[in-house]
mmCIF file with all atom_site columns, C-alpha atoms in Angstrom:
data_model
loop_
_atom_site.group_PDB
_atom_site.id
_atom_site.type_symbol
_atom_site.label_atom_id
_atom_site.label_alt_id
_atom_site.label_comp_id
_atom_site.label_asym_id
_atom_site.label_entity_id
_atom_site.label_seq_id
_atom_site.pdbx_PDB_ins_code
_atom_site.Cartn_x
_atom_site.Cartn_y
_atom_site.Cartn_z
_atom_site.occupancy
_atom_site.B_iso_or_equiv
_atom_site.pdbx_formal_charge
_atom_site.auth_seq_id
_atom_site.auth_comp_id
_atom_site.auth_asym_id
_atom_site.auth_atom_id
_atom_site.pdbx_PDB_model_num
ATOM 1   C CA . UNK A 1 1   ? 15.537  20.144 -3.952  1.00 66.00 ? 676 UNK A CA 1
ATOM 2   C CA . UNK A 1 2   ? 11.982  21.239 -4.991  1.00 76.00 ? 677 UNK A CA 1
ATOM 3   C CA . UNK A 1 3   ? 9.708   21.519 -2.284  1.00 87.00 ? 678 UNK A CA 1
ATOM 4   C CA . UNK A 1 4   ? 5.535   22.136 -1.533  1.00 91.00 ? 679 UNK A CA 1
ATOM 5   C CA . UNK A 1 5   ? 4.472   23.037 0.851   1.00 93.00 ? 680 UNK A CA 1
ATOM 6   C CA . UNK A 1 6   ? -0.348  22.094 2.007   1.00 94.00 ? 681 UNK A CA 1
ATOM 7   C CA . UNK A 1 7   ? -1.874  23.693 4.016   1.00 95.00 ? 682 UNK A CA 1
ATOM 8   C CA . UNK A 1 8   ? -3.294  22.840 6.187   1.00 95.00 ? 683 UNK A CA 1
ATOM 9   C CA . UNK A 1 9   ? -1.828  19.550 7.847   1.00 91.00 ? 684 UNK A CA 1
ATOM 10  C CA . UNK A 1 10  ? -5.686  18.764 9.287   1.00 93.00 ? 685 UNK A CA 1
ATOM 11  C CA . UNK A 1 11  ? -8.919  20.544 8.910   1.00 96.00 ? 686 UNK A CA 1
ATOM 12  C CA . UNK A 1 12  ? -12.013 18.927 10.780  1.00 96.00 ? 687 UNK A CA 1
ATOM 13  C CA . UNK A 1 13  ? -15.399 21.058 9.650   1.00 96.00 ? 688 UNK A CA 1
ATOM 14  C CA . UNK A 1 14  ? -19.098 20.564 9.652   1.00 96.00 ? 689 UNK A CA 1
ATOM 15  C CA . UNK A 1 15  ? -20.909 18.772 7.137   1.00 97.00 ? 690 UNK A CA 1
ATOM 16  C CA . UNK A 1 16  ? -21.460 21.446 4.361   1.00 96.00 ? 691 UNK A CA 1
ATOM 17  C CA . UNK A 1 17  ? -19.374 23.252 4.986   1.00 97.00 ? 692 UNK A CA 1
ATOM 18  C CA . UNK A 1 18  ? -16.064 24.170 2.560   1.00 97.00 ? 693 UNK A CA 1
ATOM 19  C CA . UNK A 1 19  ? -12.670 23.498 3.119   1.00 97.00 ? 694 UNK A CA 1
ATOM 20  C CA . UNK A 1 20  ? -9.709  25.247 0.923   1.00 97.00 ? 695 UNK A CA 1
ATOM 21  C CA . UNK A 1 21  ? -6.894  23.265 0.506   1.00 97.00 ? 696 UNK A CA 1
ATOM 22  C CA . UNK A 1 22  ? -3.116  25.459 -0.495  1.00 96.00 ? 697 UNK A CA 1
ATOM 23  C CA . UNK A 1 23  ? -0.022  23.712 -1.875  1.00 95.00 ? 698 UNK A CA 1
ATOM 24  C CA . UNK A 1 24  ? 2.952   25.948 -2.979  1.00 94.00 ? 699 UNK A CA 1
ATOM 25  C CA . UNK A 1 25  ? 5.808   25.616 -4.639  1.00 92.00 ? 700 UNK A CA 1
ATOM 26  C CA . UNK A 1 26  ? 8.465   27.508 -2.624  1.00 92.00 ? 701 UNK A CA 1
ATOM 27  C CA . UNK A 1 27  ? 11.179  28.154 -4.181  1.00 86.00 ? 702 UNK A CA 1
ATOM 28  C CA . UNK A 1 28  ? 10.352  26.537 -8.188  1.00 87.00 ? 703 UNK A CA 1
ATOM 29  C CA . UNK A 1 29  ? 7.167   27.098 -10.366 1.00 88.00 ? 704 UNK A CA 1
ATOM 30  C CA . UNK A 1 30  ? 4.889   24.925 -10.809 1.00 86.00 ? 705 UNK A CA 1
ATOM 31  C CA . UNK A 1 31  ? 3.314   24.590 -14.040 1.00 81.00 ? 706 UNK A CA 1
ATOM 32  C CA . UNK A 1 32  ? 1.764   21.266 -13.486 1.00 85.00 ? 707 UNK A CA 1
ATOM 33  C CA . UNK A 1 33  ? -0.164  20.429 -10.251 1.00 90.00 ? 708 UNK A CA 1
ATOM 34  C CA . UNK A 1 34  ? -1.412  17.345 -9.875  1.00 91.00 ? 709 UNK A CA 1
ATOM 35  C CA . UNK A 1 35  ? -4.147  16.414 -6.924  1.00 94.00 ? 710 UNK A CA 1
ATOM 36  C CA . UNK A 1 36  ? -4.403  13.226 -5.444  1.00 93.00 ? 711 UNK A CA 1
ATOM 37  C CA . UNK A 1 37  ? -6.750  11.530 -2.698  1.00 93.00 ? 712 UNK A CA 1
ATOM 38  C CA . UNK A 1 38  ? -6.137  8.892  -0.078  1.00 85.00 ? 713 UNK A CA 1
ATOM 39  C CA . UNK A 1 39  ? -7.659  6.325  1.855   1.00 81.00 ? 714 UNK A CA 1
ATOM 40  C CA . UNK A 1 40  ? -6.998  4.438  4.329   1.00 75.00 ? 715 UNK A CA 1
ATOM 41  C CA . UNK A 1 41  ? -4.648  1.337  3.217   1.00 68.00 ? 716 UNK A CA 1
ATOM 42  C CA . UNK A 1 42  ? -5.143  2.521  -0.342  1.00 73.00 ? 717 UNK A CA 1
ATOM 43  C CA . UNK A 1 43  ? -2.542  4.364  -3.098  1.00 75.00 ? 718 UNK A CA 1
ATOM 44  C CA . UNK A 1 44  ? -2.657  7.834  -4.178  1.00 83.00 ? 719 UNK A CA 1
ATOM 45  C CA . UNK A 1 45  ? -6.069  7.782  -6.656  1.00 87.00 ? 720 UNK A CA 1
ATOM 46  C CA . UNK A 1 46  ? -5.731  10.827 -9.227  1.00 87.00 ? 721 UNK A CA 1
ATOM 47  C CA . UNK A 1 47  ? -8.480  13.490 -8.758  1.00 93.00 ? 722 UNK A CA 1
ATOM 48  C CA . UNK A 1 48  ? -7.314  15.625 -10.855 1.00 92.00 ? 723 UNK A CA 1
ATOM 49  C CA . UNK A 1 49  ? -4.447  18.179 -13.214 1.00 89.00 ? 724 UNK A CA 1
ATOM 50  C CA . UNK A 1 50  ? -4.433  21.757 -12.555 1.00 88.00 ? 725 UNK A CA 1
ATOM 51  C CA . UNK A 1 51  ? -2.267  24.157 -15.282 1.00 84.00 ? 726 UNK A CA 1
ATOM 52  C CA . UNK A 1 52  ? -2.280  28.124 -14.705 1.00 83.00 ? 727 UNK A CA 1
ATOM 53  C CA . UNK A 1 53  ? -3.891  29.618 -15.977 1.00 81.00 ? 728 UNK A CA 1
ATOM 54  C CA . UNK A 1 54  ? -6.872  26.623 -17.205 1.00 82.00 ? 729 UNK A CA 1
ATOM 55  C CA . UNK A 1 55  ? -9.096  24.934 -15.450 1.00 86.00 ? 730 UNK A CA 1
ATOM 56  C CA . UNK A 1 56  ? -7.573  22.355 -15.047 1.00 90.00 ? 731 UNK A CA 1
ATOM 57  C CA . UNK A 1 57  ? -8.766  18.621 -15.836 1.00 89.00 ? 732 UNK A CA 1
ATOM 58  C CA . UNK A 1 58  ? -10.128 15.855 -13.158 1.00 92.00 ? 733 UNK A CA 1
ATOM 59  C CA . UNK A 1 59  ? -10.981 12.258 -13.442 1.00 89.00 ? 734 UNK A CA 1
ATOM 60  C CA . UNK A 1 60  ? -13.626 10.392 -14.273 1.00 89.00 ? 735 UNK A CA 1
ATOM 61  C CA . UNK A 1 61  ? -15.873 9.786  -11.129 1.00 92.00 ? 736 UNK A CA 1
ATOM 62  C CA . UNK A 1 62  ? -14.532 13.093 -9.091  1.00 94.00 ? 737 UNK A CA 1
ATOM 63  C CA . UNK A 1 63  ? -16.695 16.467 -9.686  1.00 94.00 ? 738 UNK A CA 1
ATOM 64  C CA . UNK A 1 64  ? -15.732 19.208 -10.697 1.00 93.00 ? 739 UNK A CA 1
ATOM 65  C CA . UNK A 1 65  ? -18.798 21.172 -9.227  1.00 94.00 ? 740 UNK A CA 1
ATOM 66  C CA . UNK A 1 66  ? -17.762 19.949 -5.458  1.00 96.00 ? 741 UNK A CA 1
ATOM 67  C CA . UNK A 1 67  ? -14.029 19.456 -5.740  1.00 96.00 ? 742 UNK A CA 1
ATOM 68  C CA . UNK A 1 68  ? -13.139 23.322 -7.229  1.00 95.00 ? 743 UNK A CA 1
ATOM 69  C CA . UNK A 1 69  ? -8.857  23.485 -8.391  1.00 94.00 ? 744 UNK A CA 1
ATOM 70  C CA . UNK A 1 70  ? -7.202  26.894 -9.153  1.00 90.00 ? 745 UNK A CA 1
ATOM 71  C CA . UNK A 1 71  ? -4.470  27.579 -9.763  1.00 89.00 ? 746 UNK A CA 1
ATOM 72  C CA . UNK A 1 72  ? -4.017  31.531 -10.661 1.00 82.00 ? 747 UNK A CA 1
ATOM 73  C CA . UNK A 1 73  ? -0.065  31.919 -10.365 1.00 88.00 ? 748 UNK A CA 1
ATOM 74  C CA . UNK A 1 74  ? 3.122   29.794 -11.009 1.00 89.00 ? 749 UNK A CA 1
ATOM 75  C CA . UNK A 1 75  ? 3.434   29.448 -7.533  1.00 91.00 ? 750 UNK A CA 1
ATOM 76  C CA . UNK A 1 76  ? -0.048  27.839 -5.637  1.00 93.00 ? 751 UNK A CA 1
ATOM 77  C CA . UNK A 1 77  ? -2.738  26.336 -6.241  1.00 93.00 ? 752 UNK A CA 1
ATOM 78  C CA . UNK A 1 78  ? -6.081  25.588 -3.798  1.00 95.00 ? 753 UNK A CA 1
ATOM 79  C CA . UNK A 1 79  ? -9.081  22.935 -3.775  1.00 97.00 ? 754 UNK A CA 1
ATOM 80  C CA . UNK A 1 80  ? -12.094 23.794 -2.313  1.00 97.00 ? 755 UNK A CA 1
ATOM 81  C CA . UNK A 1 81  ? -13.409 20.993 -1.128  1.00 97.00 ? 756 UNK A CA 1
ATOM 82  C CA . UNK A 1 82  ? -17.273 22.370 -1.290  1.00 97.00 ? 757 UNK A CA 1
ATOM 83  C CA . UNK A 1 83  ? -20.509 21.806 0.974   1.00 96.00 ? 758 UNK A CA 1
ATOM 84  C CA . UNK A 1 84  ? -18.060 18.408 1.826   1.00 96.00 ? 759 UNK A CA 1
ATOM 85  C CA . UNK A 1 85  ? -19.647 15.102 3.839   1.00 96.00 ? 760 UNK A CA 1
ATOM 86  C CA . UNK A 1 86  ? -18.190 12.896 6.303   1.00 95.00 ? 761 UNK A CA 1
ATOM 87  C CA . UNK A 1 87  ? -17.501 10.526 2.725   1.00 94.00 ? 762 UNK A CA 1
ATOM 88  C CA . UNK A 1 88  ? -14.737 13.691 1.721   1.00 95.00 ? 763 UNK A CA 1
ATOM 89  C CA . UNK A 1 89  ? -13.203 13.029 5.106   1.00 95.00 ? 764 UNK A CA 1
ATOM 90  C CA . UNK A 1 90  ? -10.159 12.166 3.803   1.00 93.00 ? 765 UNK A CA 1
ATOM 91  C CA . UNK A 1 91  ? -6.298  12.712 3.303   1.00 92.00 ? 766 UNK A CA 1
ATOM 92  C CA . UNK A 1 92  ? -5.684  14.742 0.548   1.00 94.00 ? 767 UNK A CA 1
ATOM 93  C CA . UNK A 1 93  ? -2.078  15.345 -1.298  1.00 93.00 ? 768 UNK A CA 1
ATOM 94  C CA . UNK A 1 94  ? -0.427  17.776 -4.267  1.00 93.00 ? 769 UNK A CA 1
ATOM 95  C CA . UNK A 1 95  ? 2.062   17.706 -6.514  1.00 91.00 ? 770 UNK A CA 1
ATOM 96  C CA . UNK A 1 96  ? 3.591   20.124 -8.586  1.00 88.00 ? 771 UNK A CA 1
ATOM 97  C CA . UNK A 1 97  ? 6.213   18.348 -11.219 1.00 77.00 ? 772 UNK A CA 1
ATOM 98  C CA . UNK A 1 98  ? 9.951   20.000 -11.947 1.00 71.00 ? 773 UNK A CA 1
ATOM 99  C CA . UNK A 1 99  ? 13.273  18.959 -12.732 1.00 68.00 ? 774 UNK A CA 1
ATOM 100 C CA . UNK A 1 100 ? 13.575  17.117 -9.557  1.00 65.00 ? 775 UNK A CA 1
ATOM 101 C CA . UNK A 1 101 ? 11.308  14.847 -10.723 1.00 70.00 ? 776 UNK A CA 1
ATOM 102 C CA . UNK A 1 102 ? 7.305   15.065 -8.658  1.00 77.00 ? 777 UNK A CA 1
ATOM 103 C CA . UNK A 1 103 ? 7.350   16.701 -5.499  1.00 83.00 ? 778 UNK A CA 1
ATOM 104 C CA . UNK A 1 104 ? 4.423   15.904 -2.665  1.00 87.00 ? 779 UNK A CA 1
ATOM 105 C CA . UNK A 1 105 ? 2.889   18.583 -0.346  1.00 89.00 ? 780 UNK A CA 1
ATOM 106 C CA . UNK A 1 106 ? 2.693   16.686 3.245   1.00 86.00 ? 781 UNK A CA 1
ATOM 107 C CA . UNK A 1 107 ? -0.780  15.940 3.011   1.00 90.00 ? 782 UNK A CA 1
ATOM 108 C CA . UNK A 1 108 ? -4.336  17.461 4.337   1.00 93.00 ? 783 UNK A CA 1
ATOM 109 C CA . UNK A 1 109 ? -6.342  15.681 6.585   1.00 93.00 ? 784 UNK A CA 1
ATOM 110 C CA . UNK A 1 110 ? -10.457 16.211 6.048   1.00 95.00 ? 785 UNK A CA 1
ATOM 111 C CA . UNK A 1 111 ? -12.007 14.857 8.332   1.00 95.00 ? 786 UNK A CA 1
ATOM 112 C CA . UNK A 1 112 ? -16.581 16.118 8.148   1.00 96.00 ? 787 UNK A CA 1
ATOM 113 C CA . UNK A 1 113 ? -18.471 15.557 10.978  1.00 96.00 ? 788 UNK A CA 1
ATOM 114 C CA . UNK B 2 1   ? -5.901  -5.736 -16.059 1.00 63.00 ? 431 UNK B CA 1
ATOM 115 C CA . UNK B 2 2   ? -4.750  -3.193 -13.227 1.00 73.00 ? 432 UNK B CA 1
ATOM 116 C CA . UNK B 2 3   ? -1.963  -0.190 -14.909 1.00 84.00 ? 433 UNK B CA 1
ATOM 117 C CA . UNK B 2 4   ? 0.553   -0.912 -11.793 1.00 89.00 ? 434 UNK B CA 1
ATOM 118 C CA . UNK B 2 5   ? 0.042   -4.139 -9.142  1.00 91.00 ? 435 UNK B CA 1
ATOM 119 C CA . UNK B 2 6   ? 1.690   -4.224 -6.107  1.00 91.00 ? 436 UNK B CA 1
ATOM 120 C CA . UNK B 2 7   ? 1.436   -6.915 -3.459  1.00 86.00 ? 437 UNK B CA 1
ATOM 121 C CA . UNK B 2 8   ? -0.165  -4.144 -0.153  1.00 82.00 ? 438 UNK B CA 1
ATOM 122 C CA . UNK B 2 9   ? 2.101   -6.724 2.052   1.00 84.00 ? 439 UNK B CA 1
ATOM 123 C CA . UNK B 2 10  ? 1.950   -6.465 4.955   1.00 91.00 ? 440 UNK B CA 1
ATOM 124 C CA . UNK B 2 11  ? 6.431   -7.054 5.306   1.00 95.00 ? 441 UNK B CA 1
ATOM 125 C CA . UNK B 2 12  ? 7.947   -7.960 8.520   1.00 97.00 ? 442 UNK B CA 1
ATOM 126 C CA . UNK B 2 13  ? 11.844  -8.139 8.253   1.00 97.00 ? 443 UNK B CA 1
ATOM 127 C CA . UNK B 2 14  ? 14.272  -9.043 11.239  1.00 97.00 ? 444 UNK B CA 1
ATOM 128 C CA . UNK B 2 15  ? 16.852  -5.618 11.012  1.00 97.00 ? 445 UNK B CA 1
ATOM 129 C CA . UNK B 2 16  ? 19.448  -6.192 8.438   1.00 97.00 ? 446 UNK B CA 1
ATOM 130 C CA . UNK B 2 17  ? 18.000  -7.822 6.672   1.00 97.00 ? 447 UNK B CA 1
ATOM 131 C CA . UNK B 2 18  ? 17.553  -7.869 2.449   1.00 97.00 ? 448 UNK B CA 1
ATOM 132 C CA . UNK B 2 19  ? 14.502  -5.787 1.648   1.00 97.00 ? 449 UNK B CA 1
ATOM 133 C CA . UNK B 2 20  ? 12.368  -6.772 -1.838  1.00 97.00 ? 450 UNK B CA 1
ATOM 134 C CA . UNK B 2 21  ? 10.107  -4.912 -3.038  1.00 97.00 ? 451 UNK B CA 1
ATOM 135 C CA . UNK B 2 22  ? 8.141   -5.111 -6.325  1.00 96.00 ? 452 UNK B CA 1
ATOM 136 C CA . UNK B 2 23  ? 6.029   -3.713 -9.195  1.00 96.00 ? 453 UNK B CA 1
ATOM 137 C CA . UNK B 2 24  ? 4.620   -4.510 -12.360 1.00 96.00 ? 454 UNK B CA 1
ATOM 138 C CA . UNK B 2 25  ? 3.002   -3.044 -15.137 1.00 94.00 ? 455 UNK B CA 1
ATOM 139 C CA . UNK B 2 26  ? 1.049   -3.579 -18.386 1.00 91.00 ? 456 UNK B CA 1
ATOM 140 C CA . UNK B 2 27  ? 1.514   -0.276 -19.943 1.00 87.00 ? 457 UNK B CA 1
ATOM 141 C CA . UNK B 2 28  ? 3.743   0.097  -22.166 1.00 87.00 ? 458 UNK B CA 1
ATOM 142 C CA . UNK B 2 29  ? 4.273   4.077  -22.438 1.00 86.00 ? 459 UNK B CA 1
ATOM 143 C CA . UNK B 2 30  ? 5.389   5.176  -19.608 1.00 88.00 ? 460 UNK B CA 1
ATOM 144 C CA . UNK B 2 31  ? 9.534   6.567  -18.837 1.00 88.00 ? 461 UNK B CA 1
ATOM 145 C CA . UNK B 2 32  ? 9.712   7.183  -15.961 1.00 89.00 ? 462 UNK B CA 1
ATOM 146 C CA . UNK B 2 33  ? 9.916   5.308  -12.512 1.00 92.00 ? 463 UNK B CA 1
ATOM 147 C CA . UNK B 2 34  ? 9.917   5.828  -9.102  1.00 92.00 ? 464 UNK B CA 1
ATOM 148 C CA . UNK B 2 35  ? 9.597   5.269  -5.468  1.00 94.00 ? 465 UNK B CA 1
ATOM 149 C CA . UNK B 2 36  ? 8.514   6.692  -3.199  1.00 92.00 ? 466 UNK B CA 1
ATOM 150 C CA . UNK B 2 37  ? 8.973   6.096  0.498   1.00 93.00 ? 467 UNK B CA 1
ATOM 151 C CA . UNK B 2 38  ? 5.423   7.242  2.878   1.00 87.00 ? 468 UNK B CA 1
ATOM 152 C CA . UNK B 2 39  ? 5.556   7.474  6.520   1.00 87.00 ? 469 UNK B CA 1
ATOM 153 C CA . UNK B 2 40  ? 1.990   7.499  8.580   1.00 79.00 ? 470 UNK B CA 1
ATOM 154 C CA . UNK B 2 41  ? 0.018   10.651 7.614   1.00 71.00 ? 471 UNK B CA 1
ATOM 155 C CA . UNK B 2 42  ? 2.448   12.380 4.915   1.00 77.00 ? 472 UNK B CA 1
ATOM 156 C CA . UNK B 2 43  ? 3.184   12.620 1.915   1.00 79.00 ? 473 UNK B CA 1
ATOM 157 C CA . UNK B 2 44  ? 4.887   10.195 -0.204  1.00 85.00 ? 474 UNK B CA 1
ATOM 158 C CA . UNK B 2 45  ? 9.331   11.735 -0.228  1.00 86.00 ? 475 UNK B CA 1
ATOM 159 C CA . UNK B 2 46  ? 10.844  10.164 -2.935  1.00 85.00 ? 476 UNK B CA 1
ATOM 160 C CA . UNK B 2 47  ? 14.044  7.969  -2.826  1.00 91.00 ? 477 UNK B CA 1
ATOM 161 C CA . UNK B 2 48  ? 14.588  6.962  -6.692  1.00 89.00 ? 478 UNK B CA 1
ATOM 162 C CA . UNK B 2 49  ? 14.205  8.206  -9.716  1.00 87.00 ? 479 UNK B CA 1
ATOM 163 C CA . UNK B 2 50  ? 14.964  6.556  -13.487 1.00 88.00 ? 480 UNK B CA 1
ATOM 164 C CA . UNK B 2 51  ? 14.436  6.338  -16.505 1.00 84.00 ? 481 UNK B CA 1
ATOM 165 C CA . UNK B 2 52  ? 15.921  2.858  -18.376 1.00 79.00 ? 482 UNK B CA 1
ATOM 166 C CA . UNK B 2 53  ? 16.048  -0.145 -17.677 1.00 86.00 ? 483 UNK B CA 1
ATOM 167 C CA . UNK B 2 54  ? 19.054  -0.723 -15.593 1.00 88.00 ? 484 UNK B CA 1
ATOM 168 C CA . UNK B 2 55  ? 20.403  -0.750 -11.580 1.00 91.00 ? 485 UNK B CA 1
ATOM 169 C CA . UNK B 2 56  ? 20.445  2.229  -10.449 1.00 93.00 ? 486 UNK B CA 1
ATOM 170 C CA . UNK B 2 57  ? 22.428  2.479  -6.378  1.00 95.00 ? 487 UNK B CA 1
ATOM 171 C CA . UNK B 2 58  ? 21.752  4.957  -3.193  1.00 94.00 ? 488 UNK B CA 1
ATOM 172 C CA . UNK B 2 59  ? 23.397  3.995  -0.096  1.00 96.00 ? 489 UNK B CA 1
ATOM 173 C CA . UNK B 2 60  ? 20.963  1.064  1.438   1.00 97.00 ? 490 UNK B CA 1
ATOM 174 C CA . UNK B 2 61  ? 18.294  1.577  -1.487  1.00 97.00 ? 491 UNK B CA 1
ATOM 175 C CA . UNK B 2 62  ? 19.021  0.008  -4.821  1.00 97.00 ? 492 UNK B CA 1
ATOM 176 C CA . UNK B 2 63  ? 15.945  0.897  -7.781  1.00 96.00 ? 493 UNK B CA 1
ATOM 177 C CA . UNK B 2 64  ? 16.457  -2.185 -10.796 1.00 96.00 ? 494 UNK B CA 1
ATOM 178 C CA . UNK B 2 65  ? 14.166  -1.462 -13.643 1.00 95.00 ? 495 UNK B CA 1
ATOM 179 C CA . UNK B 2 66  ? 13.454  -4.388 -16.554 1.00 94.00 ? 496 UNK B CA 1
ATOM 180 C CA . UNK B 2 67  ? 11.644  -3.103 -19.345 1.00 92.00 ? 497 UNK B CA 1
ATOM 181 C CA . UNK B 2 68  ? 11.171  -5.764 -21.369 1.00 92.00 ? 498 UNK B CA 1
ATOM 182 C CA . UNK B 2 69  ? 10.354  -7.921 -18.985 1.00 94.00 ? 499 UNK B CA 1
ATOM 183 C CA . UNK B 2 70  ? 8.688   -5.042 -17.106 1.00 94.00 ? 500 UNK B CA 1
ATOM 184 C CA . UNK B 2 71  ? 9.167   -5.350 -14.010 1.00 95.00 ? 501 UNK B CA 1
ATOM 185 C CA . UNK B 2 72  ? 10.739  -3.539 -10.893 1.00 96.00 ? 502 UNK B CA 1
ATOM 186 C CA . UNK B 2 73  ? 12.336  -4.064 -7.478  1.00 97.00 ? 503 UNK B CA 1
ATOM 187 C CA . UNK B 2 74  ? 14.010  -2.195 -5.097  1.00 97.00 ? 504 UNK B CA 1
ATOM 188 C CA . UNK B 2 75  ? 16.268  -3.317 -2.842  1.00 97.00 ? 505 UNK B CA 1
ATOM 189 C CA . UNK B 2 76  ? 16.848  -2.644 0.378   1.00 97.00 ? 506 UNK B CA 1
ATOM 190 C CA . UNK B 2 77  ? 19.838  -3.558 2.709   1.00 97.00 ? 507 UNK B CA 1
ATOM 191 C CA . UNK B 2 78  ? 21.822  -3.883 6.213   1.00 97.00 ? 508 UNK B CA 1
ATOM 192 C CA . UNK B 2 79  ? 17.601  -2.542 6.070   1.00 97.00 ? 509 UNK B CA 1
ATOM 193 C CA . UNK B 2 80  ? 17.209  -0.726 9.829   1.00 97.00 ? 510 UNK B CA 1
ATOM 194 C CA . UNK B 2 81  ? 14.299  0.354  11.945  1.00 97.00 ? 511 UNK B CA 1
ATOM 195 C CA . UNK B 2 82  ? 13.682  3.642  10.895  1.00 96.00 ? 512 UNK B CA 1
ATOM 196 C CA . UNK B 2 83  ? 12.940  1.452  7.146   1.00 97.00 ? 513 UNK B CA 1
ATOM 197 C CA . UNK B 2 84  ? 9.310   0.854  8.791   1.00 96.00 ? 514 UNK B CA 1
ATOM 198 C CA . UNK B 2 85  ? 7.121   2.540  6.375   1.00 94.00 ? 515 UNK B CA 1
ATOM 199 C CA . UNK B 2 86  ? 5.198   2.447  2.747   1.00 92.00 ? 516 UNK B CA 1
ATOM 200 C CA . UNK B 2 87  ? 6.788   1.535  0.197   1.00 95.00 ? 517 UNK B CA 1
ATOM 201 C CA . UNK B 2 88  ? 5.503   3.360  -3.044  1.00 92.00 ? 518 UNK B CA 1
ATOM 202 C CA . UNK B 2 89  ? 6.206   2.639  -7.131  1.00 94.00 ? 519 UNK B CA 1
ATOM 203 C CA . UNK B 2 90  ? 4.962   5.069  -9.641  1.00 91.00 ? 520 UNK B CA 1
ATOM 204 C CA . UNK B 2 91  ? 5.066   5.244  -13.261 1.00 89.00 ? 521 UNK B CA 1
ATOM 205 C CA . UNK B 2 92  ? 4.441   8.519  -15.480 1.00 84.00 ? 522 UNK B CA 1
ATOM 206 C CA . UNK B 2 93  ? 4.994   8.900  -19.423 1.00 80.00 ? 523 UNK B CA 1
ATOM 207 C CA . UNK B 2 94  ? 3.234   10.333 -21.816 1.00 76.00 ? 524 UNK B CA 1
ATOM 208 C CA . UNK B 2 95  ? -0.546  9.436  -23.031 1.00 70.00 ? 525 UNK B CA 1
ATOM 209 C CA . UNK B 2 96  ? -2.194  11.339 -25.638 1.00 69.00 ? 526 UNK B CA 1
ATOM 210 C CA . UNK B 2 97  ? -0.514  14.074 -25.255 1.00 66.00 ? 527 UNK B CA 1
ATOM 211 C CA . UNK B 2 98  ? -0.961  14.423 -21.601 1.00 66.00 ? 528 UNK B CA 1
ATOM 212 C CA . UNK B 2 99  ? 1.420   13.412 -18.961 1.00 67.00 ? 529 UNK B CA 1
ATOM 213 C CA . UNK B 2 100 ? 0.178   10.267 -15.880 1.00 73.00 ? 530 UNK B CA 1
ATOM 214 C CA . UNK B 2 101 ? 1.861   8.918  -13.390 1.00 77.00 ? 531 UNK B CA 1
ATOM 215 C CA . UNK B 2 102 ? 0.374   5.976  -11.569 1.00 84.00 ? 532 UNK B CA 1
ATOM 216 C CA . UNK B 2 103 ? 0.974   5.127  -8.506  1.00 87.00 ? 533 UNK B CA 1
ATOM 217 C CA . UNK B 2 104 ? 0.918   1.420  -7.066  1.00 88.00 ? 534 UNK B CA 1
ATOM 218 C CA . UNK B 2 105 ? -1.208  0.348  -3.385  1.00 85.00 ? 535 UNK B CA 1
ATOM 219 C CA . UNK B 2 106 ? 2.308   0.449  -1.527  1.00 89.00 ? 536 UNK B CA 1
ATOM 220 C CA . UNK B 2 107 ? 3.529   -2.534 0.317   1.00 92.00 ? 537 UNK B CA 1
ATOM 221 C CA . UNK B 2 108 ? 3.541   -2.079 4.368   1.00 92.00 ? 538 UNK B CA 1
ATOM 222 C CA . UNK B 2 109 ? 6.812   -2.732 5.546   1.00 95.00 ? 539 UNK B CA 1
ATOM 223 C CA . UNK B 2 110 ? 7.846   -3.123 8.896   1.00 96.00 ? 540 UNK B CA 1
ATOM 224 C CA . UNK B 2 111 ? 11.747  -4.242 10.260  1.00 97.00 ? 541 UNK B CA 1
ATOM 225 C CA . UNK B 2 112 ? 11.970  -5.140 14.330  1.00 96.00 ? 542 UNK B CA 1
ATOM 226 C CA . UNK B 2 113 ? 15.010  -4.687 15.975  1.00 95.00 ? 543 UNK B CA 1
#
């Protein structure tokens, strides 16, 4: 089946710094990847949809200058949280669409102190 | 009205019980219906994937879709403590030319030994 590898699984950073999260599709090509954020006891909320070689499409209310998404190849998409603040602390998950349906990464727990 | 409604629970049952999880939706564009299981601090894991109305069975799990009522269910037979997790329903379809995937809030299930 399809596998999506997401790194890092956990990161703690200081307020004002930037953090990059990577998602790789290991055994398939992902032309489209999705980035979600999940707060405690909340559902997954779609942040943006990234398509290989083009600009990401952001959901309403998501700051595109703060959450930079790059989908430079068919197997790699990155989410960079710029100038992170404590309110950005959350669980970030990527997902890719394949013949097996939607496959999720294992998630990244971001804590901004 | 939210696109997808799911009772967050929590739901607590004894080992061996039959568990029924449900979601309702309002968007007729949804064509694919999924159930995910999410353990704490992990990414969601696909359990069931259905396209049409009717039942789909996989081991102890049965997914049911009623498009006319816009209602989907997941049944777990002979529930085990290892089934304790949060179960999210998800639905996808094409709307306005773009792919859309929406999650329910998730139902937290605890199976007590």
